[in-house]
C-alpha cells in the first residue's frame, strides 16, 4: 500500500470508495429488477389469460376404474403431504359445474395413464355456471326438431342459434331496463302526485291521474307479457354437450355465448380468439360475481370519475396556488399553509374517505336531499355516488395540483411579468394573460399526475360510492343522462373485489391479473400523455428570457 | 417647444430595505432627447431607471425619499394610478422578453389590457409600431407566428414595438443591446436615434461608444450618486470630475 500511495496518491482513496459505488449500483439494480419483475409478471399473467389453451383428455386411474377428464392445464406443482412424501400433480380446469360440482380438479401425475387432444373438443362460454367442455351432441329445438352433431348443417345451425339468442337478450334488456324502468318511474311519480293532491298540498285532478295510472298499468301488463314470451323463447332451444365421461349437459339457447374448438384452431385462429376475448373483456358487463365477462362498467366508472375529479381539482388547485404564490404576503402564515398543503398529500387516503362520507354524503348530501328531494323514499344524494367520490378524490389530489402550479408560476421568468406590467397591465391581467399561459405546461403536468394518482386510489372510494356491481352507468341514455348520484364500479376496487371477496377465487385469478394489467396500462397511458402534452406545450411556450 | 425638465428627478434617494441604492439624485431630463445613464455595475443605473415607471414598487421593503416629476406632476402623488403612469412610460429590458404569443399579439398587448380590441385600430397600431421599430418589412408575413421564431435582434425590436404601441411619452431602455450581437446592436442604435423624434428616451448602457453614438446627454453614476451630468460630448471629451475621467478611459469598470 505504501509504495502505491507514493506513486498514485489517489488510488487508496478511490479504492476505499469503491464498495460504496458498488452498493449504490446494487441498490439501483435491485430496484430496477423488482420493478421490472413486477411489471413482467403482471404483463405475462395478464396477457396469458386471453390466449386459448389446448384442451386435453386425461385418462385417470381412480379406485381401480379409469375415468376420463377433459380440460386445460392450469398449473403443474409438487405437493408434499404430511408424512413427507412428494406428489407431482397438475391442476386442471374442467368446467361443467353441474356435473362435477367444482370447476377445478387436481390430478396426481402417477395416476394419469394417458393424455390425448381430440380435435372435436369444444369450449363453450355461457351466461351462468362457467365454461362447458365436451363434444357437441345435438341441438334440440323447442318445436321438437333435432339436429345431430354429425349433420353437415350442424355448425351453421349452432351459429344461428347463438346469434338469434343474442338478439333476444338485447330485446329483453331493452324492455326490462328502458321500457319497464320508465314505466315504473312514471307510476312512482304519479302516485306521489296523487298523494300530494289528496293531502291538499298540490292542486290537480285525481281522476286524470288515475286514468293515466291505469294506462300505465295496461302498458306494464303488455310489457310483462312480452318479457315472458322472450324469456320462454330463450329457454326453448337446447344445445347438448357430451362430457368426457359420457354424460350429457344441456345449455339453453339463451345461455349460449360462444363456442370455440381450441384443438382444431391454428395459430391465427387462436390469435383471433385472443383478440375476441380481449375485446369482450374490455366491452362486456361482468357476469357471475365478476369472475366472468368483462370490466366495461369499471373502465367507464374509473375514467368518468377521474375526469370529473380533474374538472373539480384543476380550477380549485390553480386558484389556490395563484393566491398563495402571487397575492398572499409571504410570511409565516403562508409558509404554514404551504407546509400543511404539502402534508395533506401524506394523510392516509382512507381518512379522506371518512371525511368524504361524513361531509359530502351525510352533510352536503343530506342538505341537498332535504331541499330538492324531500319526498323521495330513499336517499338520492345522501348515499355514495360518483359525484361524492370525485369530490373526495379531488380533495385528496389537490395538493399535487397546488404544488405543481406554484412551481410552474415560480418558474415564469421575472422579465416576462415585468414586461407585462410595464405595458400597463394590472397584476391580474399580467397573471391571466402572460403568467398563466407560460406556466400551463407545469400546471398540466400537475393535473395529470393528480389524475394518475386518483385513478389508482381505491381505499377512500369504498366509503363514498364504489360498489362491486352497479346496474347502471353514471352516464346513460335515460334522462337526465348524467346521474352524479349513482354508485359506480372502479378498476382498482374491482381487483380487490375479485382477489379477496370473490366466492370462487380460483376462477377469479385470471381476471385479477387481466384487470391489474388494464389498470396499470390506463395509468401509464395517462402519465405518458402528461409527458407528451407537457413537452408540446413547453415547446410552444418556451420562454426565451431568463 | 420642448421641455428641459420633462423628467425631473429631485433630491431622490432610494432604499432596498436598509441598503441605500441611490443618494440624493438631482437631474432634469429633456423632452425628445436621448439621455444615457452610465456607470459601473451596481452603481444604481437600473434602480434609477426603474423608478421612472415605478417598477421598483414590486419589490418588497423598498422606500424612497425625494421625488420624480413627469412633466411637472409627481409620480408618487397618491392620486397617481400606477397603471396609467405605465401607459405613459414604455420600457424595454436588457434581455428581450416577448410573450409566448404571436408577433401581432405581442405588439397589441398594451392596447388589449387597456380594453381596446377593435380590429381596425389594432391592425393600424401593429403596422405603425413595427414600422417605427424598423421591423415591419421583416415580419409582415409572419405576424401570426410565434414571436419566439424571430432572431434575438428582431425579438428586441419587437419588444421596442410593444413598448411604443400605446404611444407613451417616455421610453426607458435598460441595456437594450446587452444580449445582442454587434449588427443587431447597430440596428437598435439607429432606431434609437430615429425614435427620439417622438419619444423622450432614457437609456442605461454599459457601452461607452453606444452612449456617444446615440445620446444627447449623459449622466455618470457612481456608487449610487450622480457624479456628472451634461451634454454627451462634454462628458466624454472634457469630463469635469476625476471619477468620470477614470471611468470613461476604462481605468475601472
Ligand atoms: N431587488 C434588490 N434588492 C436589494 N438590492 C438590490 C436590488 N436590486 C438592486 N439592488 C442593489 O442596488 C444597487 C444598484 O443596483 P442596480 O440599480 O441594479 O445597478 P446597475 O443597474 O447600475 O448595475 C446594487 O448594489 C444592487 O446590489
Ligand atoms: Mg442594471
Tab-separated table of N, CA and C in Angstrom, chain A residues 309-441:
chain	number	residue	atom	x	y	z
A	309	UNK	N	-63.190	14.297	-11.425
A	309	UNK	CA	-62.263	14.747	-10.389
A	309	UNK	C	-61.358	15.850	-10.920
A	310	UNK	N	-60.828	15.671	-12.138
A	310	UNK	CA	-59.919	16.718	-12.629
A	310	UNK	C	-60.663	18.008	-12.938
A	311	UNK	N	-61.938	17.883	-13.309
A	311	UNK	CA	-62.706	19.108	-13.542
A	311	UNK	C	-62.847	19.899	-12.236
A	312	UNK	N	-62.948	19.168	-11.123
A	312	UNK	CA	-63.026	19.875	-9.843
A	312	UNK	C	-61.659	20.353	-9.379
A	313	UNK	N	-60.679	19.485	-9.525
A	313	UNK	CA	-59.411	19.756	-8.848
A	313	UNK	C	-58.622	20.848	-9.556
A	314	UNK	N	-58.773	20.970	-10.869
A	314	UNK	CA	-57.925	21.912	-11.597
A	314	UNK	C	-58.196	23.368	-11.208
A	315	UNK	N	-59.434	23.848	-11.363
A	315	UNK	CA	-59.638	25.253	-11.002
A	315	UNK	C	-59.331	25.520	-9.539
A	316	UNK	N	-59.733	24.579	-8.696
A	316	UNK	CA	-59.539	24.758	-7.267
A	316	UNK	C	-58.048	24.874	-6.935
A	317	UNK	N	-57.270	23.917	-7.427
A	317	UNK	CA	-55.841	23.912	-7.139
A	317	UNK	C	-55.132	25.107	-7.751
A	318	UNK	N	-55.504	25.449	-8.971
A	318	UNK	CA	-54.816	26.552	-9.646
A	318	UNK	C	-55.115	27.872	-8.950
A	319	UNK	N	-56.383	28.073	-8.585
A	319	UNK	CA	-56.737	29.327	-7.926
A	319	UNK	C	-56.029	29.426	-6.577
A	320	UNK	N	-56.022	28.316	-5.834
A	320	UNK	CA	-55.343	28.335	-4.537
A	320	UNK	C	-53.864	28.655	-4.720
A	321	UNK	N	-53.248	28.040	-5.731
A	321	UNK	CA	-51.821	28.263	-5.940
A	321	UNK	C	-51.550	29.699	-6.362
A	322	UNK	N	-52.411	30.255	-7.197
A	322	UNK	CA	-52.207	31.651	-7.615
A	322	UNK	C	-52.266	32.564	-6.395
A	323	UNK	N	-53.234	32.298	-5.539
A	323	UNK	CA	-53.317	33.152	-4.364
A	323	UNK	C	-52.059	33.008	-3.514
A	324	UNK	N	-51.673	31.762	-3.259
A	324	UNK	CA	-50.519	31.515	-2.391
A	324	UNK	C	-49.259	32.163	-2.945
A	325	UNK	N	-49.069	32.033	-4.253
A	325	UNK	CA	-47.797	32.450	-4.830
A	325	UNK	C	-47.793	33.921	-5.206
A	326	UNK	N	-48.938	34.418	-5.702
A	326	UNK	CA	-48.917	35.754	-6.292
A	326	UNK	C	-49.491	36.833	-5.382
A	327	UNK	N	-50.451	36.472	-4.576
A	327	UNK	CA	-51.129	37.522	-3.826
A	327	UNK	C	-50.830	37.507	-2.333
A	328	UNK	N	-50.782	36.314	-1.746
A	328	UNK	CA	-50.602	36.265	-0.301
A	328	UNK	C	-49.256	36.878	0.071
A	329	UNK	N	-49.243	37.589	1.190
A	329	UNK	CA	-47.996	38.159	1.654
A	329	UNK	C	-47.145	37.029	2.214
A	330	UNK	N	-45.975	36.840	1.604
A	330	UNK	CA	-45.137	35.713	2.013
A	330	UNK	C	-44.674	35.936	3.446
A	331	UNK	N	-45.084	35.046	4.333
A	331	UNK	CA	-44.695	35.193	5.725
A	331	UNK	C	-44.929	33.881	6.430
A	332	UNK	N	-44.846	33.883	7.747
A	332	UNK	CA	-45.005	32.622	8.483
A	332	UNK	C	-46.357	31.964	8.212
A	333	UNK	N	-47.390	32.758	8.064
A	333	UNK	CA	-48.720	32.175	7.864
A	333	UNK	C	-48.768	31.408	6.546
A	334	UNK	N	-48.308	32.075	5.486
A	334	UNK	CA	-48.329	31.418	4.180
A	334	UNK	C	-47.427	30.190	4.197
A	335	UNK	N	-46.302	30.315	4.890
A	335	UNK	CA	-45.408	29.157	4.954
A	335	UNK	C	-46.114	27.990	5.659
A	336	UNK	N	-46.834	28.315	6.722
A	336	UNK	CA	-47.564	27.262	7.445
A	336	UNK	C	-48.607	26.630	6.541
A	337	UNK	N	-49.326	27.468	5.791
A	337	UNK	CA	-50.345	26.933	4.878
A	337	UNK	C	-49.684	26.012	3.860
A	338	UNK	N	-48.553	26.462	3.335
A	338	UNK	CA	-47.885	25.677	2.302
A	338	UNK	C	-47.438	24.319	2.855
A	339	UNK	N	-46.886	24.347	4.067
A	339	UNK	CA	-46.450	23.079	4.677
A	339	UNK	C	-47.655	22.164	4.882
A	340	UNK	N	-48.761	22.762	5.350
A	340	UNK	CA	-49.960	21.934	5.568
A	340	UNK	C	-50.425	21.310	4.269
A	341	UNK	N	-50.417	22.102	3.205
A	341	UNK	CA	-50.869	21.579	1.912
A	341	UNK	C	-49.981	20.417	1.486
A	342	UNK	N	-48.668	20.609	1.637
A	342	UNK	CA	-47.768	19.521	1.255
A	342	UNK	C	-48.020	18.281	2.094
A	343	UNK	N	-48.308	18.491	3.393
A	343	UNK	CA	-48.518	17.342	4.258
A	343	UNK	C	-49.850	16.662	3.999
A	344	UNK	N	-50.778	17.415	3.455
A	344	UNK	CA	-52.081	16.840	3.117
A	344	UNK	C	-51.893	15.635	2.204
A	345	UNK	N	-50.864	15.720	1.343
A	345	UNK	CA	-50.603	14.619	0.421
A	345	UNK	C	-50.161	13.366	1.167
A	346	UNK	N	-49.717	13.529	2.414
A	346	UNK	CA	-49.246	12.371	3.159
A	346	UNK	C	-50.290	11.760	4.063
A	347	UNK	N	-51.454	12.383	4.154
A	347	UNK	CA	-52.515	11.833	5.003
A	347	UNK	C	-53.018	10.533	4.366
A	348	UNK	N	-53.170	9.473	5.161
A	348	UNK	CA	-53.659	8.216	4.586
A	348	UNK	C	-54.973	8.438	3.855
A	349	UNK	N	-55.083	7.817	2.702
A	349	UNK	CA	-56.208	8.184	1.849
A	349	UNK	C	-57.541	7.763	2.448
A	350	UNK	N	-57.534	6.738	3.301
A	350	UNK	CA	-58.799	6.302	3.876
A	350	UNK	C	-59.407	7.415	4.729
A	351	UNK	N	-58.529	8.267	5.274
A	351	UNK	CA	-59.011	9.391	6.075
A	351	UNK	C	-59.859	10.310	5.206
A	352	UNK	N	-59.412	10.501	3.964
A	352	UNK	CA	-60.211	11.311	3.045
A	352	UNK	C	-61.559	10.637	2.787
A	353	UNK	N	-61.528	9.306	2.730
A	353	UNK	CA	-62.776	8.583	2.530
A	353	UNK	C	-63.745	8.852	3.665
A	354	UNK	N	-63.221	8.799	4.886
A	354	UNK	CA	-64.079	9.043	6.046
A	354	UNK	C	-64.616	10.463	5.993
A	355	UNK	N	-63.720	11.402	5.644
A	355	UNK	CA	-64.164	12.791	5.544
A	355	UNK	C	-65.252	12.932	4.480
A	356	UNK	N	-65.005	12.309	3.322
A	356	UNK	CA	-65.987	12.401	2.237
A	356	UNK	C	-67.332	11.851	2.672
A	357	UNK	N	-67.288	10.723	3.390
A	357	UNK	CA	-68.532	10.113	3.854
A	357	UNK	C	-69.260	11.053	4.812
A	358	UNK	N	-68.500	11.593	5.757
A	358	UNK	CA	-69.139	12.431	6.774
A	358	UNK	C	-69.596	13.755	6.186
A	359	UNK	N	-68.694	14.402	5.443
A	359	UNK	CA	-69.013	15.759	4.991
A	359	UNK	C	-69.875	15.754	3.732
A	360	UNK	N	-69.367	15.112	2.669
A	360	UNK	CA	-70.089	15.192	1.400
A	360	UNK	C	-71.406	14.434	1.461
A	361	UNK	N	-71.332	13.164	1.904
A	361	UNK	CA	-72.536	12.343	1.817
A	361	UNK	C	-73.531	12.718	2.909
A	362	UNK	N	-73.098	12.607	4.165
A	362	UNK	CA	-74.077	12.825	5.229
A	362	UNK	C	-74.501	14.276	5.332
A	363	UNK	N	-73.498	15.189	5.272
A	363	UNK	CA	-73.869	16.589	5.469
A	363	UNK	C	-74.401	17.230	4.180
A	364	UNK	N	-73.531	17.389	3.174
A	364	UNK	CA	-73.963	18.063	1.941
A	364	UNK	C	-75.091	17.288	1.274
A	365	UNK	N	-74.903	15.965	1.164
A	365	UNK	CA	-75.933	15.138	0.527
A	365	UNK	C	-77.252	15.248	1.273
A	366	UNK	N	-77.174	15.266	2.604
A	366	UNK	CA	-78.391	15.390	3.404
A	366	UNK	C	-79.102	16.709	3.121
A	367	UNK	N	-78.311	17.777	3.043
A	367	UNK	CA	-78.902	19.088	2.774
A	367	UNK	C	-79.550	19.108	1.380
A	368	UNK	N	-78.816	18.577	0.404
A	368	UNK	CA	-79.346	18.565	-0.967
A	368	UNK	C	-80.658	17.777	-1.020
A	369	UNK	N	-80.651	16.610	-0.383
A	369	UNK	CA	-81.875	15.796	-0.374
A	369	UNK	C	-83.019	16.539	0.299
A	370	UNK	N	-82.699	17.218	1.389
A	370	UNK	CA	-83.718	17.950	2.114
A	370	UNK	C	-84.338	19.039	1.246
A	371	UNK	N	-83.501	19.692	0.437
A	371	UNK	CA	-84.013	20.783	-0.391
A	371	UNK	C	-84.736	20.290	-1.638
A	372	UNK	N	-84.097	19.360	-2.332
A	372	UNK	CA	-84.597	19.031	-3.668
A	372	UNK	C	-85.423	17.748	-3.719
A	373	UNK	N	-85.208	16.833	-2.774
A	373	UNK	CA	-85.940	15.569	-2.825
A	373	UNK	C	-86.613	15.272	-1.489
A	374	UNK	N	-87.420	16.216	-1.006
A	374	UNK	CA	-87.986	15.990	0.330
A	374	UNK	C	-88.935	14.798	0.358
A	375	UNK	N	-89.448	14.395	-0.801
A	375	UNK	CA	-90.438	13.323	-0.802
A	375	UNK	C	-89.885	11.982	-1.235
A	376	UNK	N	-88.582	11.957	-1.556
A	376	UNK	CA	-88.014	10.695	-2.023
A	376	UNK	C	-88.060	9.658	-0.913
A	377	UNK	N	-88.319	8.426	-1.302
A	377	UNK	CA	-88.426	7.374	-0.296
A	377	UNK	C	-87.064	6.944	0.209
A	378	UNK	N	-86.087	6.931	-0.708
A	378	UNK	CA	-84.748	6.559	-0.278
A	378	UNK	C	-83.808	7.706	-0.610
A	379	UNK	N	-82.687	7.803	0.101
A	379	UNK	CA	-81.790	8.931	-0.140
A	379	UNK	C	-81.328	8.976	-1.596
A	380	UNK	N	-81.224	10.154	-2.157
A	380	UNK	CA	-80.730	10.320	-3.522
A	380	UNK	C	-79.263	10.708	-3.465
A	381	UNK	N	-79.003	11.871	-2.877
A	381	UNK	CA	-77.607	12.317	-2.772
A	381	UNK	C	-76.990	11.949	-1.426
A	382	UNK	N	-77.844	11.534	-0.491
A	382	UNK	CA	-77.301	11.197	0.815
A	382	UNK	C	-76.842	9.743	0.843
A	383	UNK	N	-76.206	9.319	-0.235
A	383	UNK	CA	-75.609	7.991	-0.262
A	383	UNK	C	-74.483	8.055	-1.271
A	384	UNK	N	-73.587	7.096	-1.212
A	384	UNK	CA	-72.408	7.155	-2.064
A	384	UNK	C	-72.764	7.323	-3.524
A	385	UNK	N	-71.956	8.078	-4.245
A	385	UNK	CA	-72.201	8.288	-5.670
A	385	UNK	C	-70.948	8.824	-6.319
A	386	UNK	N	-70.983	8.862	-7.649
A	386	UNK	CA	-69.771	9.224	-8.372
A	386	UNK	C	-69.398	10.676	-8.129
A	387	UNK	N	-70.386	11.523	-7.869
A	387	UNK	CA	-70.077	12.928	-7.595
A	387	UNK	C	-69.263	13.056	-6.315
A	388	UNK	N	-69.736	12.380	-5.265
A	388	UNK	CA	-69.033	12.489	-3.978
A	388	UNK	C	-67.666	11.834	-4.053
A	389	UNK	N	-67.589	10.736	-4.781
A	389	UNK	CA	-66.283	10.080	-4.924
A	389	UNK	C	-65.307	10.998	-5.639
A	390	UNK	N	-65.787	11.663	-6.693
A	390	UNK	CA	-64.906	12.566	-7.426
A	390	UNK	C	-64.461	13.724	-6.539
A	391	UNK	N	-65.389	14.261	-5.768
A	391	UNK	CA	-65.025	15.382	-4.895
A	391	UNK	C	-64.019	14.939	-3.837
A	392	UNK	N	-64.244	13.741	-3.285
A	392	UNK	CA	-63.311	13.244	-2.274
A	392	UNK	C	-61.916	13.089	-2.866
A	393	UNK	N	-61.855	12.538	-4.064
A	393	UNK	CA	-60.545	12.370	-4.694
A	393	UNK	C	-59.953	13.717	-5.083
A	394	UNK	N	-60.812	14.665	-5.439
A	394	UNK	CA	-60.301	15.998	-5.778
A	394	UNK	C	-59.599	16.586	-4.559
A	395	UNK	N	-60.206	16.382	-3.408
A	395	UNK	CA	-59.614	16.870	-2.169
A	395	UNK	C	-58.268	16.187	-1.915
A	396	UNK	N	-58.254	14.897	-2.215
A	396	UNK	CA	-57.046	14.107	-1.975
A	396	UNK	C	-55.903	14.529	-2.882
A	397	UNK	N	-56.253	14.939	-4.102
A	397	UNK	CA	-55.192	15.221	-5.068
A	397	UNK	C	-54.913	16.708	-5.217
A	398	UNK	N	-55.668	17.543	-4.510
A	398	UNK	CA	-55.463	18.980	-4.711
A	398	UNK	C	-54.039	19.425	-4.347
A	399	UNK	N	-53.399	18.812	-3.352
A	399	UNK	CA	-52.015	19.246	-3.076
A	399	UNK	C	-51.103	19.061	-4.283
A	400	UNK	N	-51.304	17.992	-5.020
A	400	UNK	CA	-50.453	17.753	-6.188
A	400	UNK	C	-50.564	18.925	-7.153
A	401	UNK	N	-51.800	19.360	-7.391
A	401	UNK	CA	-52.014	20.447	-8.341
A	401	UNK	C	-51.465	21.761	-7.781
A	402	UNK	N	-51.697	21.990	-6.500
A	402	UNK	CA	-51.218	23.249	-5.909
A	402	UNK	C	-49.697	23.324	-6.007
A	403	UNK	N	-49.044	22.247	-5.605
A	403	UNK	CA	-47.577	22.266	-5.611
A	403	UNK	C	-47.057	22.456	-7.034
A	404	UNK	N	-47.623	21.711	-7.981
A	404	UNK	CA	-47.145	21.819	-9.363
A	404	UNK	C	-47.392	23.227	-9.909
A	405	UNK	N	-48.571	23.784	-9.616
A	405	UNK	CA	-48.881	25.119	-10.123
A	405	UNK	C	-47.966	26.166	-9.506
A	406	UNK	N	-47.749	26.038	-8.197
A	406	UNK	CA	-46.860	27.007	-7.553
A	406	UNK	C	-45.482	26.971	-8.184
A	407	UNK	N	-45.002	25.773	-8.425
A	407	UNK	CA	-43.679	25.657	-9.035
A	407	UNK	C	-43.682	26.253	-10.426
A	408	UNK	N	-44.731	25.970	-11.169
A	408	UNK	CA	-44.791	26.499	-12.537
A	408	UNK	C	-44.847	28.022	-12.518
A	409	UNK	N	-45.626	28.579	-11.582
A	409	UNK	CA	-45.716	30.036	-11.508
A	409	UNK	C	-44.367	30.635	-11.139
A	410	UNK	N	-43.708	29.966	-10.190
A	410	UNK	CA	-42.420	30.499	-9.747
A	410	UNK	C	-41.390	30.433	-10.858
A	411	UNK	N	-41.586	29.496	-11.787
A	411	UNK	CA	-40.592	29.320	-12.846
A	411	UNK	C	-40.768	30.304	-13.994
A	412	UNK	N	-41.872	31.055	-13.971
A	412	UNK	CA	-42.054	32.038	-15.051
A	412	UNK	C	-41.061	33.177	-14.818
A	413	UNK	N	-40.251	33.501	-15.808
A	413	UNK	CA	-39.197	34.490	-15.606
A	413	UNK	C	-39.769	35.835	-15.173
A	414	UNK	N	-39.016	36.515	-14.294
A	414	UNK	CA	-39.490	37.795	-13.804
A	414	UNK	C	-39.630	38.787	-14.946
A	415	UNK	N	-38.727	38.653	-15.919
A	415	UNK	CA	-38.745	39.590	-17.039
A	415	UNK	C	-40.087	39.620	-17.740
A	416	UNK	N	-40.714	38.462	-17.849
A	416	UNK	CA	-41.990	38.397	-18.561
A	416	UNK	C	-43.087	39.123	-17.792
A	417	UNK	N	-43.095	38.914	-16.485
A	417	UNK	CA	-44.070	39.639	-15.670
A	417	UNK	C	-43.841	41.133	-15.757
A	418	UNK	N	-42.569	41.512	-15.619
A	418	UNK	CA	-42.270	42.949	-15.620
A	418	UNK	C	-42.651	43.564	-16.952
A	419	UNK	N	-42.404	42.818	-18.026
A	419	UNK	CA	-42.762	43.343	-19.341
A	419	UNK	C	-44.263	43.593	-19.405
A	420	UNK	N	-45.049	42.659	-18.869
A	420	UNK	CA	-46.497	42.824	-18.908
A	420	UNK	C	-46.913	44.035	-18.086
A	421	UNK	N	-46.333	44.157	-16.897
A	421	UNK	CA	-46.696	45.296	-16.049
A	421	UNK	C	-46.265	46.602	-16.700
A	422	UNK	N	-45.086	46.584	-17.329
A	422	UNK	CA	-44.600	47.805	-17.971
A	422	UNK	C	-45.497	48.218	-19.126
A	423	UNK	N	-46.241	47.278	-19.661
A	423	UNK	CA	-47.177	47.611	-20.741
A	423	UNK	C	-48.486	48.163	-20.185
A	424	UNK	N	-48.559	48.320	-18.887
A	424	UNK	CA	-49.768	48.877	-18.310
A	424	UNK	C	-50.784	47.833	-17.889
A	425	UNK	N	-50.349	46.586	-17.792
A	425	UNK	CA	-51.281	45.555	-17.337
A	425	UNK	C	-51.408	45.622	-15.830
A	426	UNK	N	-52.610	45.322	-15.330
A	426	UNK	CA	-52.749	45.202	-13.885
A	426	UNK	C	-52.149	43.867	-13.476
A	427	UNK	N	-52.017	43.662	-12.182
A	427	UNK	CA	-51.393	42.423	-11.729
A	427	UNK	C	-52.183	41.214	-12.229
A	428	UNK	N	-53.516	41.315	-12.110
A	428	UNK	CA	-54.325	40.176	-12.530
A	428	UNK	C	-54.214	39.958	-14.042
A	429	UNK	N	-54.197	41.064	-14.805
A	429	UNK	CA	-54.044	40.908	-16.257
A	429	UNK	C	-52.717	40.247	-16.589
A	430	UNK	N	-51.671	40.647	-15.894
A	430	UNK	CA	-50.362	40.041	-16.162
A	430	UNK	C	-50.414	38.544	-15.869
A	431	UNK	N	-51.056	38.188	-14.748
A	431	UNK	CA	-51.140	36.766	-14.398
A	431	UNK	C	-51.956	36.011	-15.440
A	432	UNK	N	-53.111	36.588	-15.763
A	432	UNK	CA	-54.054	35.872	-16.616
A	432	UNK	C	-53.550	35.758	-18.047
A	433	UNK	N	-52.959	36.844	-18.561
A	433	UNK	CA	-52.615	36.829	-19.974
A	433	UNK	C	-51.217	36.348	-20.257
A	434	UNK	N	-50.328	36.443	-19.294
A	434	UNK	CA	-48.940	36.103	-19.582
A	434	UNK	C	-48.414	34.984	-18.690
A	435	UNK	N	-48.623	35.149	-17.383
A	435	UNK	CA	-48.014	34.187	-16.460
A	435	UNK	C	-48.695	32.825	-16.559
A	436	UNK	N	-50.021	32.819	-16.553
A	436	UNK	CA	-50.715	31.526	-16.607
A	436	UNK	C	-50.425	30.754	-17.893
A	437	UNK	N	-50.529	31.398	-19.071
A	437	UNK	CA	-50.193	30.638	-20.280
A	437	UNK	C	-48.773	30.083	-20.231
A	438	UNK	N	-47.848	30.874	-19.689
A	438	UNK	CA	-46.470	30.389	-19.658
A	438	UNK	C	-46.310	29.235	-18.679
A	439	UNK	N	-47.163	29.166	-17.649
A	439	UNK	CA	-46.994	28.077	-16.699
A	439	UNK	C	-47.935	26.915	-16.983
A	440	UNK	N	-48.646	27.003	-18.087
A	440	UNK	CA	-49.604	25.951	-18.434
A	440	UNK	C	-48.991	24.550	-18.495
A	441	UNK	N	-47.818	24.391	-19.097
A	441	UNK	CA	-47.250	23.036	-19.130
A	441	UNK	C	-47.068	22.457	-17.735
